[in-house]
Each structure stands twice: as structure tokens, then as C-alpha cells.
Short mmCIF file of C-alpha atoms in Angstrom, two decimals:
data_model
loop_
_atom_site.label_atom_id
_atom_site.label_comp_id
_atom_site.label_asym_id
_atom_site.label_seq_id
_atom_site.Cartn_x
_atom_site.Cartn_y
_atom_site.Cartn_z
CA MET K 1 0.00 0.00 0.00
CA SER K 2 1.41 3.36 -1.03
CA ASP K 3 0.65 6.77 0.52
CA ALA K 4 -2.52 7.00 -1.60
CA GLN K 5 -5.82 7.69 0.17
CA VAL K 6 -7.78 5.74 -2.45
CA GLN K 7 -6.28 2.91 -4.45
CA PHE K 8 -7.79 0.47 -6.96
CA ILE K 9 -5.66 -2.57 -7.81
CA ASN K 10 -6.71 -4.62 -10.82
CA VAL K 11 -10.45 -4.27 -10.10
CA ILE K 12 -12.79 -6.30 -12.29
CA LYS K 13 -16.56 -5.96 -12.18
CA SER K 14 -19.06 -7.80 -14.39
CA PHE K 15 -22.84 -7.87 -14.69
CA GLY K 16 -23.79 -11.23 -16.17
CA ASP K 17 -21.57 -11.75 -19.20
CA ARG K 18 -20.82 -8.01 -19.56
CA THR K 19 -17.52 -6.97 -18.00
CA ILE K 20 -17.76 -3.29 -17.06
CA LEU K 21 -14.44 -2.75 -15.28
CA LYS K 22 -11.62 -4.73 -16.87
CA GLY K 23 -8.80 -4.63 -14.35
CA ILE K 24 -8.74 -1.00 -13.27
CA SER K 25 -5.74 0.24 -11.27
CA PHE K 26 -5.19 3.82 -10.12
CA GLU K 27 -4.69 5.86 -6.97
CA ALA K 28 -5.68 9.24 -5.56
CA LYS K 29 -3.43 11.04 -3.10
CA GLN K 30 -4.62 13.00 -0.09
CA GLY K 31 -6.03 16.42 -1.04
CA GLU K 32 -5.99 15.66 -4.75
CA ILE K 33 -8.86 16.42 -7.17
CA LEU K 34 -8.97 13.46 -9.52
CA PHE K 35 -11.31 13.57 -12.51
CA ILE K 36 -12.46 10.29 -14.07
CA LEU K 37 -13.56 11.02 -17.61
CA GLY K 38 -15.25 8.80 -20.13
CA THR K 39 -18.21 8.46 -22.44
CA SER K 40 -21.55 7.14 -21.14
CA GLY K 41 -21.59 3.46 -20.19
CA THR K 42 -17.84 3.07 -19.70
CA GLY K 43 -18.16 2.18 -16.02
CA LYS K 44 -17.39 5.50 -14.32
CA SER K 45 -20.33 5.37 -11.90
CA VAL K 46 -19.78 1.63 -11.32
CA LEU K 47 -16.25 2.51 -10.24
CA LEU K 48 -17.49 4.97 -7.60
CA LYS K 49 -20.20 2.58 -6.40
CA ASN K 50 -17.54 -0.09 -5.87
CA LEU K 51 -15.64 2.35 -3.71
CA VAL K 52 -18.57 3.03 -1.34
CA GLY K 53 -19.73 -0.59 -1.25
CA LEU K 54 -22.98 -0.12 -3.17
CA LEU K 55 -21.46 -2.67 -5.55
CA ARG K 56 -18.71 -5.19 -4.83
CA PRO K 57 -15.89 -6.03 -7.27
CA ASP K 58 -15.57 -9.56 -8.65
CA THR K 59 -11.81 -9.50 -8.12
CA GLY K 60 -9.14 -6.96 -7.21
CA GLU K 61 -8.43 -4.76 -4.21
CA ILE K 62 -9.87 -1.41 -3.17
CA TRP K 63 -7.98 0.49 -0.47
CA VAL K 64 -9.56 3.41 1.36
CA ASP K 65 -7.46 5.34 3.87
CA GLY K 66 -5.16 2.37 4.46
CA GLU K 67 -7.88 -0.28 4.69
CA GLU K 68 -8.76 -2.95 2.12
CA VAL K 69 -12.55 -2.76 1.73
CA SER K 70 -13.56 -4.89 -1.25
CA GLN K 71 -14.72 -7.87 0.81
CA ILE K 72 -15.60 -6.39 4.21
CA SER K 73 -19.08 -6.87 5.70
CA GLU K 74 -21.94 -4.39 5.28
CA GLU K 75 -21.70 -3.53 9.00
CA LYS K 76 -18.00 -2.66 8.68
CA TYR K 77 -18.75 -0.43 5.69
CA PHE K 78 -20.53 1.97 8.08
CA ASP K 79 -17.17 3.49 9.07
CA ILE K 80 -15.87 3.54 5.49
CA ARG K 81 -18.96 5.46 4.33
CA LYS K 82 -18.32 7.99 7.06
CA LYS K 83 -14.98 8.65 5.36
CA CYS K 84 -16.40 8.68 1.81
CA GLY K 85 -19.18 11.15 1.12
CA MET K 86 -20.91 10.58 -2.20
CA VAL K 87 -22.81 13.16 -4.25
CA PHE K 88 -25.08 11.32 -6.65
CA GLN K 89 -25.95 12.07 -10.26
CA HIS K 90 -29.51 12.88 -9.14
CA PRO K 91 -29.78 15.15 -6.09
CA ALA K 92 -31.29 12.06 -4.34
CA LEU K 93 -32.84 14.21 -1.61
CA PHE K 94 -35.53 12.60 0.54
CA ASP K 95 -38.85 14.03 -0.70
CA SER K 96 -40.66 13.81 2.60
CA LEU K 97 -37.95 15.63 4.60
CA THR K 98 -37.19 19.34 4.66
CA VAL K 99 -33.84 20.66 3.45
CA PHE K 100 -32.74 20.91 7.11
CA GLU K 101 -33.69 17.29 7.84
CA ASN K 102 -32.01 16.13 4.63
CA VAL K 103 -28.71 17.76 5.57
CA ALA K 104 -29.02 16.61 9.20
CA PHE K 105 -29.83 12.99 8.21
CA GLY K 106 -26.28 11.69 7.92
CA VAL K 107 -25.06 13.67 10.94
CA ARG K 108 -27.75 12.10 13.12
CA LYS K 109 -26.78 8.60 11.90
CA HIS K 110 -23.02 9.00 12.29
CA TYR K 111 -22.67 11.23 15.34
CA ASP K 112 -24.38 11.50 18.70
CA TYR K 113 -24.52 15.30 18.70
CA PRO K 114 -27.03 17.44 20.61
CA GLU K 115 -29.68 19.22 18.52
CA GLU K 116 -27.96 22.62 18.85
CA LYS K 117 -24.72 21.27 17.39
CA ILE K 118 -26.64 19.62 14.51
CA LYS K 119 -28.35 22.95 13.73
CA GLU K 120 -24.97 24.64 13.70
CA ILE K 121 -23.49 22.02 11.30
CA VAL K 122 -26.47 22.24 8.94
CA LYS K 123 -26.28 26.05 8.82
CA LYS K 124 -22.53 25.92 8.19
CA CYS K 125 -22.86 23.37 5.39
CA LEU K 126 -25.67 25.24 3.67
CA LYS K 127 -23.55 28.39 3.88
CA LEU K 128 -20.65 26.52 2.28
CA VAL K 129 -22.82 25.82 -0.76
CA HIS K 130 -24.17 29.41 -0.74
CA LEU K 131 -27.73 28.60 0.34
CA ASP K 132 -29.75 30.70 2.75
CA ASP K 133 -33.31 30.52 4.09
CA VAL K 134 -34.09 27.14 2.56
CA GLU K 135 -33.95 24.99 5.73
CA GLU K 136 -37.70 24.64 6.09
CA LYS K 137 -38.43 24.10 2.40
CA LEU K 138 -39.13 20.72 0.87
CA PRO K 139 -36.84 19.56 -1.98
CA GLN K 140 -39.64 19.93 -4.55
CA ASP K 141 -40.01 23.62 -3.60
CA ILE K 142 -36.49 24.56 -4.69
CA SER K 143 -34.83 24.54 -8.13
CA TYR K 144 -32.82 21.58 -9.48
CA GLY K 145 -29.56 23.49 -9.14
CA MET K 146 -30.37 24.26 -5.49
CA GLN K 147 -31.25 20.61 -4.90
CA LYS K 148 -27.80 19.65 -6.23
CA ARG K 149 -26.21 22.08 -3.79
CA VAL K 150 -28.30 20.76 -0.88
CA SER K 151 -27.12 17.28 -1.84
CA LEU K 152 -23.55 18.55 -1.69
CA ALA K 153 -24.20 20.13 1.73
CA ARG K 154 -25.71 16.85 2.98
CA THR K 155 -22.59 14.94 1.92
CA VAL K 156 -20.18 17.49 3.40
CA ALA K 157 -22.13 17.52 6.70
CA ILE K 158 -20.75 14.13 7.78
CA SER K 159 -17.19 15.52 7.45
CA PRO K 160 -15.86 12.96 4.98
CA LYS K 161 -12.15 12.72 4.16
CA ILE K 162 -12.96 11.71 0.59
CA LEU K 163 -15.61 13.34 -1.60
CA LEU K 164 -17.05 11.39 -4.52
CA PHE K 165 -19.01 13.21 -7.21
CA ASP K 166 -21.03 11.24 -9.76
CA GLU K 167 -21.54 13.57 -12.75
CA PRO K 168 -22.22 16.58 -10.53
CA THR K 169 -23.04 18.96 -13.39
CA THR K 170 -25.28 16.74 -15.52
CA GLY K 171 -28.56 18.48 -16.34
CA LEU K 172 -27.41 21.90 -15.16
CA ASP K 173 -27.22 25.12 -17.17
CA PRO K 174 -23.73 26.55 -17.91
CA VAL K 175 -23.92 29.17 -15.14
CA THR K 176 -24.91 26.63 -12.46
CA THR K 177 -22.34 24.18 -13.89
CA ASN K 178 -19.58 26.73 -13.34
CA ALA K 179 -20.90 27.46 -9.85
CA VAL K 180 -20.92 23.75 -8.93
CA ASN K 181 -17.39 23.28 -10.33
CA GLN K 182 -16.18 26.23 -8.31
CA LEU K 183 -17.87 24.69 -5.25
CA ILE K 184 -16.03 21.39 -5.79
CA LEU K 185 -12.76 23.28 -5.98
CA ASP K 186 -13.54 25.45 -2.93
CA LEU K 187 -14.76 22.54 -0.81
CA SER K 188 -11.72 20.44 -1.66
CA LYS K 189 -9.39 23.25 -0.70
CA THR K 190 -11.38 24.43 2.38
CA LEU K 191 -12.07 21.00 3.82
CA LYS K 192 -8.79 19.50 2.53
CA THR K 193 -10.61 16.48 1.15
CA THR K 194 -9.56 14.11 -1.60
CA SER K 195 -12.08 14.44 -4.44
CA LEU K 196 -12.94 11.90 -7.11
CA VAL K 197 -15.15 13.44 -9.78
CA VAL K 198 -16.81 11.27 -12.41
CA SER K 199 -17.66 13.36 -15.45
CA HIS K 200 -17.63 13.62 -19.22
CA ASP K 201 -16.84 17.33 -19.17
CA MET K 202 -13.19 17.79 -20.18
CA HIS K 203 -13.56 21.58 -19.99
CA CYS K 204 -14.32 21.41 -16.23
CA ALA K 205 -11.64 18.75 -15.72
CA LEU K 206 -8.94 20.91 -17.32
CA ALA K 207 -10.03 23.84 -15.17
CA ILE K 208 -10.07 22.27 -11.70
CA ALA K 209 -8.49 18.78 -11.73
CA ASP K 210 -5.07 17.98 -10.33
CA ARG K 211 -5.06 14.77 -12.31
CA ILE K 212 -7.32 13.20 -14.94
CA ILE K 213 -8.01 9.55 -15.76
CA VAL K 214 -9.71 8.68 -19.05
CA LEU K 215 -11.81 5.51 -19.11
CA ASP K 216 -12.95 3.71 -22.23
CA LYS K 217 -14.84 0.40 -22.33
CA GLY K 218 -13.76 -0.50 -18.81
CA ASN K 219 -10.06 0.28 -19.28
CA ILE K 220 -7.92 3.30 -18.38
CA VAL K 221 -6.69 4.58 -21.73
CA ASP K 222 -4.77 7.63 -20.52
CA GLN K 223 -4.01 9.55 -17.33
CA GLY K 224 -1.99 12.51 -16.15
CA THR K 225 -2.14 16.16 -15.17
CA PRO K 226 -4.29 18.50 -17.31
CA ALA K 227 -1.11 19.70 -19.03
CA GLU K 228 -0.04 16.12 -19.82
CA LEU K 229 -3.52 15.22 -21.11
CA LYS K 230 -3.49 18.20 -23.45
CA ALA K 231 -0.51 16.61 -25.21
CA SER K 232 -2.13 13.16 -25.41
CA LYS K 233 -2.19 11.30 -28.71
CA HIS K 234 -5.09 9.01 -27.79
CA PRO K 235 -8.05 9.52 -30.19
CA LEU K 236 -10.67 9.57 -27.39
CA VAL K 237 -8.70 12.13 -25.35
CA LYS K 238 -8.24 14.22 -28.49
CA GLU K 239 -11.98 14.09 -29.10
CA PHE K 240 -12.66 15.19 -25.52
CA LEU K 241 -10.12 18.03 -25.91
CA MET K 242 -11.71 19.16 -29.15
CA GLU K 243 -15.13 19.18 -27.47
CA ALA K 244 -13.70 21.16 -24.54
CA THR K 245 -12.20 23.75 -26.92
CA THR K 246 -15.57 24.11 -28.71
CA HIS K 247 -17.38 24.74 -25.41
CA ALA K 248 -14.72 27.00 -23.92
CA MET I 1 -43.35 -19.80 -21.17
CA LEU I 2 -40.29 -21.43 -19.59
CA ASN I 3 -38.76 -17.98 -19.06
CA LYS I 4 -41.93 -16.82 -17.30
CA MET I 5 -41.87 -19.85 -15.01
CA VAL I 6 -38.23 -19.22 -14.20
CA GLY I 7 -39.09 -15.55 -13.56
CA ILE I 8 -41.88 -16.50 -11.12
CA ILE I 9 -39.64 -18.96 -9.24
CA ASP I 10 -36.94 -16.28 -9.18
CA ASP I 11 -39.44 -13.80 -7.73
CA ILE I 12 -40.59 -16.24 -5.04
CA GLY I 13 -36.97 -16.81 -4.05
CA GLY I 14 -36.32 -13.06 -4.14
CA VAL I 15 -39.29 -12.26 -1.86
CA THR I 16 -38.24 -15.02 0.57
CA LEU I 17 -34.67 -13.70 0.83
CA PHE I 18 -35.97 -10.14 1.12
CA MET I 19 -38.28 -11.17 3.98
CA LYS I 20 -35.36 -12.87 5.70
CA GLU I 21 -33.48 -9.57 5.53
CA VAL I 22 -36.53 -7.63 6.79
CA PHE I 23 -36.98 -9.98 9.79
CA ARG I 24 -33.25 -9.97 10.54
CA THR I 25 -33.22 -6.19 10.55
CA GLY I 26 -36.45 -6.08 12.57
CA ILE I 27 -34.87 -8.23 15.29
CA LYS I 28 -31.37 -6.70 15.28
CA THR I 29 -32.15 -3.03 14.61
CA PRO I 30 -35.90 -2.37 14.78
CA CYS I 31 -37.40 0.91 13.60
CA THR I 32 -39.00 3.29 16.08
CA PHE I 33 -42.58 3.03 17.34
CA SER I 34 -43.40 6.52 16.04
CA GLU I 35 -42.23 5.57 12.50
CA ILE I 36 -44.58 2.56 12.55
CA MET I 37 -47.48 4.62 13.88
CA ASP I 38 -46.83 7.28 11.26
CA GLN I 39 -47.04 4.73 8.44
CA THR I 40 -50.06 2.98 10.00
CA TRP I 41 -51.87 6.31 10.16
CA LYS I 42 -50.97 7.17 6.55
CA VAL I 43 -52.11 3.79 5.19
CA THR I 44 -55.32 3.82 7.25
CA ILE I 45 -56.25 7.36 6.18
CA GLN I 46 -55.41 6.60 2.52
CA SER I 47 -57.85 3.68 2.36
CA LEU I 48 -60.43 4.62 4.98
CA SER I 49 -63.12 6.13 2.76
CA THR I 50 -62.97 3.48 0.03
CA THR I 51 -62.90 0.64 2.54
CA ALA I 52 -65.83 2.06 4.47
CA MET I 53 -67.85 2.55 1.28
CA ALA I 54 -66.97 -0.88 -0.08
CA GLY I 55 -67.75 -2.45 3.33
CA PHE I 56 -71.18 -0.82 3.35
CA PHE I 57 -72.06 -2.18 -0.09
CA VAL I 58 -70.62 -5.63 0.58
CA GLY I 59 -72.87 -5.90 3.65
CA ALA I 60 -75.79 -4.83 1.49
CA ILE I 61 -74.94 -7.37 -1.26
CA MET I 62 -74.54 -10.20 1.27
CA THR I 63 -77.95 -9.41 2.75
CA VAL I 64 -79.62 -9.40 -0.67
CA GLN I 65 -77.99 -12.73 -1.60
CA PHE I 66 -78.85 -14.40 1.74
CA THR I 67 -82.41 -13.06 1.59
CA LEU I 68 -83.03 -14.97 -1.63
CA GLN I 69 -81.85 -18.20 0.05
CA VAL I 70 -83.19 -18.02 3.62
CA SER I 71 -86.62 -16.59 2.73
CA GLN I 72 -87.45 -19.94 1.02
CA PHE I 73 -87.11 -21.64 4.44
CA GLY I 74 -88.84 -18.90 6.42
CA ALA I 75 -85.57 -18.17 8.23
CA LEU I 76 -85.25 -14.42 7.65
CA GLY I 77 -84.46 -14.01 11.34
CA TYR I 78 -81.03 -15.53 10.68
CA LEU I 79 -80.28 -13.06 7.90
CA GLY I 80 -78.21 -10.65 10.01
CA GLY I 81 -76.15 -13.41 11.60
CA LEU I 82 -75.41 -15.16 8.31
CA ALA I 83 -74.53 -11.99 6.41
CA THR I 84 -72.25 -10.73 9.20
CA SER I 85 -70.56 -14.09 9.70
CA GLY I 86 -69.91 -14.42 5.94
CA THR I 87 -68.43 -10.94 5.86
CA ILE I 88 -66.18 -11.48 8.89
CA ARG I 89 -64.89 -14.89 7.84
CA GLU I 90 -64.38 -14.41 4.13
CA VAL I 91 -65.55 -11.36 2.24
CA GLY I 92 -64.31 -8.71 4.71
CA PRO I 93 -60.62 -9.73 4.84
CA LEU I 94 -60.59 -10.37 1.08
CA LEU I 95 -62.16 -6.99 0.41
CA ILE I 96 -59.72 -5.17 2.68
CA ALA I 97 -56.80 -6.95 1.01
CA PHE I 98 -57.98 -6.00 -2.48
CA MET I 99 -58.58 -2.41 -1.40
CA LEU I 100 -55.12 -2.20 0.15
CA SER I 101 -53.58 -3.86 -2.89
CA GLY I 102 -55.09 -1.30 -5.26
CA LYS I 103 -54.33 1.76 -3.19
CA VAL I 104 -51.54 1.11 -0.71
CA GLY I 105 -49.72 -1.66 -2.58
CA ALA I 106 -49.45 0.35 -5.78
CA PHE I 107 -48.57 3.54 -3.89
CA THR I 108 -45.86 1.88 -1.76
CA SER I 109 -44.34 0.11 -4.74
CA ALA I 110 -44.26 3.32 -6.81
CA GLU I 111 -42.84 5.34 -3.90
CA LEU I 112 -40.05 2.84 -3.16
CA GLY I 113 -39.36 2.31 -6.86
CA THR I 114 -38.94 6.05 -7.39
CA MET I 115 -36.64 6.21 -4.38
CA ARG I 116 -34.57 3.40 -5.91
CA VAL I 117 -34.25 4.86 -9.43
CA THR I 118 -33.52 8.39 -8.16
CA GLU I 119 -30.72 6.92 -5.97
CA GLN I 120 -32.40 7.91 -2.68
CA ILE I 121 -31.96 4.35 -1.37
CA ASP I 122 -28.26 4.42 -2.26
CA ALA I 123 -28.03 7.82 -0.55
CA ILE I 124 -29.55 6.38 2.64
CA LYS I 125 -26.83 3.70 2.65
CA CYS I 126 -24.07 6.21 1.96
CA LEU I 127 -25.29 8.42 4.80
CA GLY I 128 -24.79 5.59 7.26
CA ALA I 129 -28.31 4.19 7.57
CA ASN I 130 -29.87 0.84 6.69
CA PRO I 131 -32.64 1.34 4.07
CA ILE I 132 -34.48 -1.77 5.28
CA GLN I 133 -34.69 -0.29 8.78
CA GLU I 134 -35.43 3.25 7.60
CA ILE I 135 -38.00 2.77 4.87
CA ILE I 136 -39.08 -0.88 4.56
CA LEU I 137 -39.80 -1.95 8.16
CA PRO I 138 -42.14 0.97 9.02
CA ARG I 139 -44.12 0.46 5.79
CA PHE I 140 -44.22 -3.32 6.22
CA VAL I 141 -45.51 -3.24 9.80
CA GLY I 142 -47.72 -0.21 9.03
CA ILE I 143 -49.58 -2.04 6.25
CA ILE I 144 -50.23 -5.08 8.49
CA LEU I 145 -51.43 -3.00 11.46
CA SER I 146 -53.63 -0.75 9.37
CA SER I 147 -55.33 -3.76 7.77
CA PHE I 148 -56.77 -4.65 11.21
CA PHE I 149 -58.14 -1.13 11.67
CA LEU I 150 -59.56 -1.13 8.17
CA LEU I 151 -61.10 -4.58 8.70
CA THR I 152 -62.88 -3.32 11.82
CA ILE I 153 -64.19 -0.25 9.99
CA GLY I 154 -65.15 -2.28 6.91
CA LEU I 155 -67.05 -4.81 9.05
CA PHE I 156 -68.79 -2.12 11.03
CA MET I 157 -69.94 -0.47 7.80
CA SER I 158 -70.96 -3.82 6.31
CA ILE I 159 -73.27 -4.41 9.28
CA TRP I 160 -74.88 -1.02 8.63
CA GLY I 161 -75.15 -1.76 4.88
CA GLY I 162 -76.66 -5.17 5.60
CA LEU I 163 -79.02 -3.73 8.19
CA LEU I 164 -80.29 -1.09 5.76
CA MET I 165 -80.89 -3.68 3.04
CA GLY I 166 -82.51 -5.98 5.60
CA ILE I 167 -85.07 -3.28 6.36
CA VAL I 168 -85.57 -1.93 2.81
CA PHE I 169 -85.21 -5.10 0.70
CA SER I 170 -86.04 -7.99 3.05
CA GLY I 171 -88.62 -6.16 5.17
CA ILE I 172 -87.32 -7.20 8.60
CA SER I 173 -86.86 -5.02 11.70
CA ILE I 174 -83.59 -3.91 13.30
CA GLU I 175 -84.15 -6.21 16.29
CA GLU I 176 -84.76 -9.20 14.01
CA TYR I 177 -81.63 -8.47 11.99
CA VAL I 178 -79.25 -8.19 14.95
CA ARG I 179 -80.85 -10.89 17.16
CA HIS I 180 -78.83 -13.88 15.87
CA ILE I 181 -75.58 -12.07 15.15
CA PRO I 182 -74.04 -13.02 18.57
CA ASN I 183 -75.18 -16.65 18.11
CA ILE I 184 -73.84 -17.15 14.58
CA VAL I 185 -70.74 -14.93 14.72
CA SER I 186 -68.63 -17.13 16.99
CA PRO I 187 -65.13 -16.41 18.34
CA VAL I 188 -63.88 -18.86 15.67
CA SER I 189 -65.35 -16.61 12.97
CA ILE I 190 -63.65 -13.54 14.42
CA VAL I 191 -60.27 -15.27 14.87
CA THR I 192 -60.54 -16.72 11.34
CA GLY I 193 -61.27 -13.26 9.90
CA LEU I 194 -58.39 -11.67 11.81
CA PHE I 195 -56.01 -14.47 10.82
CA LYS I 196 -56.93 -14.15 7.15
CA CYS I 197 -56.60 -10.39 7.39
CA PHE I 198 -53.08 -10.80 8.78
CA VAL I 199 -52.05 -13.34 6.11
CA PHE I 200 -53.38 -11.21 3.23
CA ALA I 201 -51.75 -8.05 4.59
CA PHE I 202 -48.48 -9.95 5.02
CA VAL I 203 -48.61 -11.15 1.39
CA LEU I 204 -49.39 -7.64 0.18
CA ALA I 205 -46.75 -5.92 2.32
CA SER I 206 -44.00 -8.37 1.28
CA ILE I 207 -44.75 -8.16 -2.45
CA CYS I 208 -45.16 -4.37 -2.70
CA THR I 209 -42.06 -3.56 -0.64
CA TYR I 210 -39.97 -6.17 -2.49
CA LYS I 211 -41.07 -5.02 -5.95
CA GLY I 212 -40.59 -1.33 -5.16
CA TYR I 213 -37.25 -1.78 -3.40
CA ASN I 214 -35.83 -3.80 -6.31
CA ALA I 215 -37.17 -1.64 -9.16
CA THR I 216 -34.65 -0.89 -11.91
CA GLY I 217 -34.60 1.05 -15.15
CA GLY I 218 -36.02 4.52 -14.57
CA ALA I 219 -39.70 5.47 -15.01
CA LYS I 220 -40.41 2.33 -17.04
CA GLY I 221 -38.98 0.19 -14.24
CA VAL I 222 -41.18 1.91 -11.66
CA GLY I 223 -44.23 1.34 -13.88
CA LYS I 224 -43.33 -2.34 -14.21
CA ALA I 225 -42.88 -2.64 -10.43
CA VAL I 226 -46.37 -1.21 -9.86
CA VAL I 227 -47.99 -3.50 -12.44
CA ASP I 228 -46.14 -6.53 -11.03
CA THR I 229 -47.27 -5.57 -7.54
CA ALA I 230 -50.91 -5.38 -8.63
CA VAL I 231 -50.79 -8.72 -10.46
CA PHE I 232 -48.75 -10.68 -7.91
CA THR I 233 -50.66 -9.41 -4.88
CA MET I 234 -54.02 -10.35 -6.44
CA ILE I 235 -52.73 -13.85 -7.27
CA GLY I 236 -50.95 -14.13 -3.91
CA ILE I 237 -54.04 -13.09 -1.94
CA VAL I 238 -56.32 -15.55 -3.76
CA ILE I 239 -53.82 -18.39 -3.20
CA ALA I 240 -53.42 -17.37 0.45
CA ASP I 241 -57.22 -17.36 0.80
CA TRP I 242 -57.38 -20.90 -0.51
CA VAL I 243 -54.58 -22.04 1.81
CA THR I 244 -56.08 -20.38 4.89
CA SER I 245 -59.57 -21.67 4.07
CA ALA I 246 -58.44 -25.23 3.42
CA ILE I 247 -55.88 -25.66 6.14
CA GLY I 248 -56.07 -22.70 8.50
CA GLU I 249 -59.66 -23.03 9.62
CA SER I 250 -59.49 -26.72 10.43
CA VAL I 251 -56.28 -26.20 12.40
CA MET I 252 -57.76 -23.26 14.26
CA GLU I 253 -60.99 -25.08 15.10
CA LEU I 254 -58.91 -27.94 16.43
CA PHE I 255 -57.16 -25.52 18.81
CA LEU I 256 -60.24 -23.56 19.80
CA LYS I 257 -62.49 -26.55 20.53
#
């Protein structure tokens, strides 16, 4: 085990006779923003779900903060999930709970804090994502962009060491997309977390990533810093770069 | 055809394993009393009006049907007892189960299915909670508890429906209608009705929570989960009715005598 906070070693994951991850190996160091890029259906989300135990790999090792987690029990995953906060592709807020209760949900489950402390954490997290006066609203009463930010606040509230973002800007307009990207950057720097961002937006990746991994059909086809990726000869990376230049 | 058979066997196995998980969670980490009461209240309120109305008319139908039979033997005095006993033992629990299947089963399955496809269930896990404890157990127990309340209300209304028909259609008095109810409606009838009610609610609660919790494939998947819930609960309830009628009653009478 190296000094990496997250490490995948030869991870293979199949669904029936379809192999989605074909021996993935990579690592993310503490405090790093690592973008995982790829076209739809290449196994980016499957990769994140393997990390938080929503899916289990067929073979290979997954190390989180010095602990091998690929085969541990569901009960033991409780502590791992406290370290890994995941922001889903959908806001995934609980419809029947207010914004306050949504953000407080994970805190109540993981910590035995008094109500005053929980209120303080919720306020602080909502402030981090630039939201005010929404505590008592239901998710359906706020815009989609705001729901995404509440989802981010809910994840940050449990004080994870590692933040996982599954296509955080999908379905958002360009202005909100930029705002969310800036938030990812700010949160990573403020909270000193390691961030793994699954995306297909090379433009955002070049702007905020420390390192980028490009996935294609379950394999890593290229990786490096944004500067290194810009010089890549791989056709898929070139296509992504061309797309990023068009949208810049 | 073979694929369908395999699918059904797969579903039966899936529900059984799911129930094992629900019971395991219920024993190890039960949900709170207030969560159960909240769900029981929601389910009861959702189905109260339709159950009451259906109960009223079932009582009325039973009275009309029994009138045609018993009037030939000059036994109209037994009308109230026969209609009420029939409702408690068979028609009442079946009616409540069908009502719950149409309203609560479909609603629960759609609600859980939507939570699954919008990743809310995954979010619950990632936030350190057990989805079975948080969202399945309260709904499961809530549906079973509320079925008893709804059965009581449905039966009460069926007596009123039967009584009204007894007066209007059969031409008997209130006293005549109610006189033999305590004689014919025995404790065995009541226990049988309650037992059937429990079995049907159990079948419904297991199928709708299982189908909703395991929905996949976006809006289409949620739609399929709701349709499957409707079909499988209807079939499951009818089979359970046959099993409880054939075996359950004889076993119960053996114990109660």
C-alpha cells in the first residue's frame, strides 16, 4: 500500500456476461482532485459505487485510507462510508424531509450530537454551498440546481475525508455548472478532502483537476495532469479536448 | 413460457430472501414506534373512505344474496347473523386486502421504486443508515397493522349496509336483523377473519415492498414494479385465501375446541 488515500488494484466488475471494469488500477493522493472522464456506459459510476460498497468487485483490491474494503461486511462499511461522502448524479434528496432534515440525516446517523450542534453544522454546510433561508423548504419547492447544492451540503455535513461526485453537473445550465465546479474546488481546498469526480466534461476537468483519468470500455486509456492530457495522442482524449475547446 | 416460469420462481426466491433480511433487521435493529405509527396512520387514512364505502355495499350485497336463500325456508331471522358471519370470515378480509392492494400496494411500490431509481436508497446507505430499517420496516408493519383497523371499519360499515338492506329489501326489523348475530358470529369466525386479514396483509406488504425496493430502469422500471405488484398481490391473496380456508380453519378449530 502506497501513501494514496484511495487505491484500486486490478479491479474487475461484471454484470452477467458483460464486464464493465476490466482490471482498473489507479490511486488518488490525499487532497488531490482526480477527474475520471469517459463516455456514457464506460463504467465511471460503477467505479465509484464499488468504492462506497454499493457494488462489490468480482476480483481486485480497493484500499480506502489504508484499509482494504472490497470484501468487508456491510456492517464494517458503516465506518468507510463515514470517510467517503458521495454526491449522486440525481440530487437524491428525501422528498418527505425538509432541506434541514435532509442535511441533518447523515449527521444524526453517524454522530451522537445534541440538537444545537446539529443545527450549527447544517447552517454551516448550507452556507458553504451558498444557500440561505431554505432549511424549512421541501426539496420539490427549490430549483434543481439548489437541490444539487443541498445534496452537496448533505454529503459534506458528515465531514468525509474523501468526496465522490457522480456527474455533478449533468442536467445543469452553464452558469450553475460553473458554480458547482467552483464549489467542488472550494470545498476540496477548504475542507482538505480528496475528491474523485466522475464526469464527461473535459472543460471542467482541465479547469479544476489535479489529475485526470480517461476511461474507455472498462479500461484506463490515458491519465496525467491536465497539461499532460493536453498533449495526449489518444483519439478519445483528443476528441474530448476538441469538445472542450468548442465549449470554452 | 419457460422464461416466465423461471421468472416466477426467481421472484418467489427473491421475496423469501428479502423477507429474511426484513426480519433480521427487525430483530437486530428495529425501527421506532413513532415511525410505525406514522405509516399505520398514513395507510389507514389513505384507504379509509374506500374501505368504508366498499364495506357498506358488501354488507348490502350479502344481505340481498342471503335473503333470496333463507326466505325460502322462512328463516329471515337468521339473515343478520349469516350476512355478518360471511363478511367477517371471508368477504371482509378479502375486500380489505384488495382495497389495500389497489391503493396502498401500488402507492408503496411506486414510492419505493422512485426512491430506488432516483438513488435515494443508495443515498440512505451512503449516509450511514440501513434502508431496510429506515423505509421498509415501518411500511411493512404499518400495512399489516392498518389492515386490522380497516377490517374493523369495513365490518362495522358492512353491518350497517346489511341492516339497511334488511329493512328496505327484506322487510325485517332492526331487532330481528341483529338478534342472531351473537349466536352465529362465533369467536372462531372472528379469529378466522383476523387471521386471514393478517395473512393477506403480510402477502401484500411483502410483495409491494420487495417489488418497489428492487425496481430498476427509470420510469419504465417503476411502472413495471407497480404492475407486477398489482398482479402478484391479487394472485398471492387468492392463493393465500385458498390455503387459509383449506388448512387454517381446520387447524384453528382444532385448537379452539
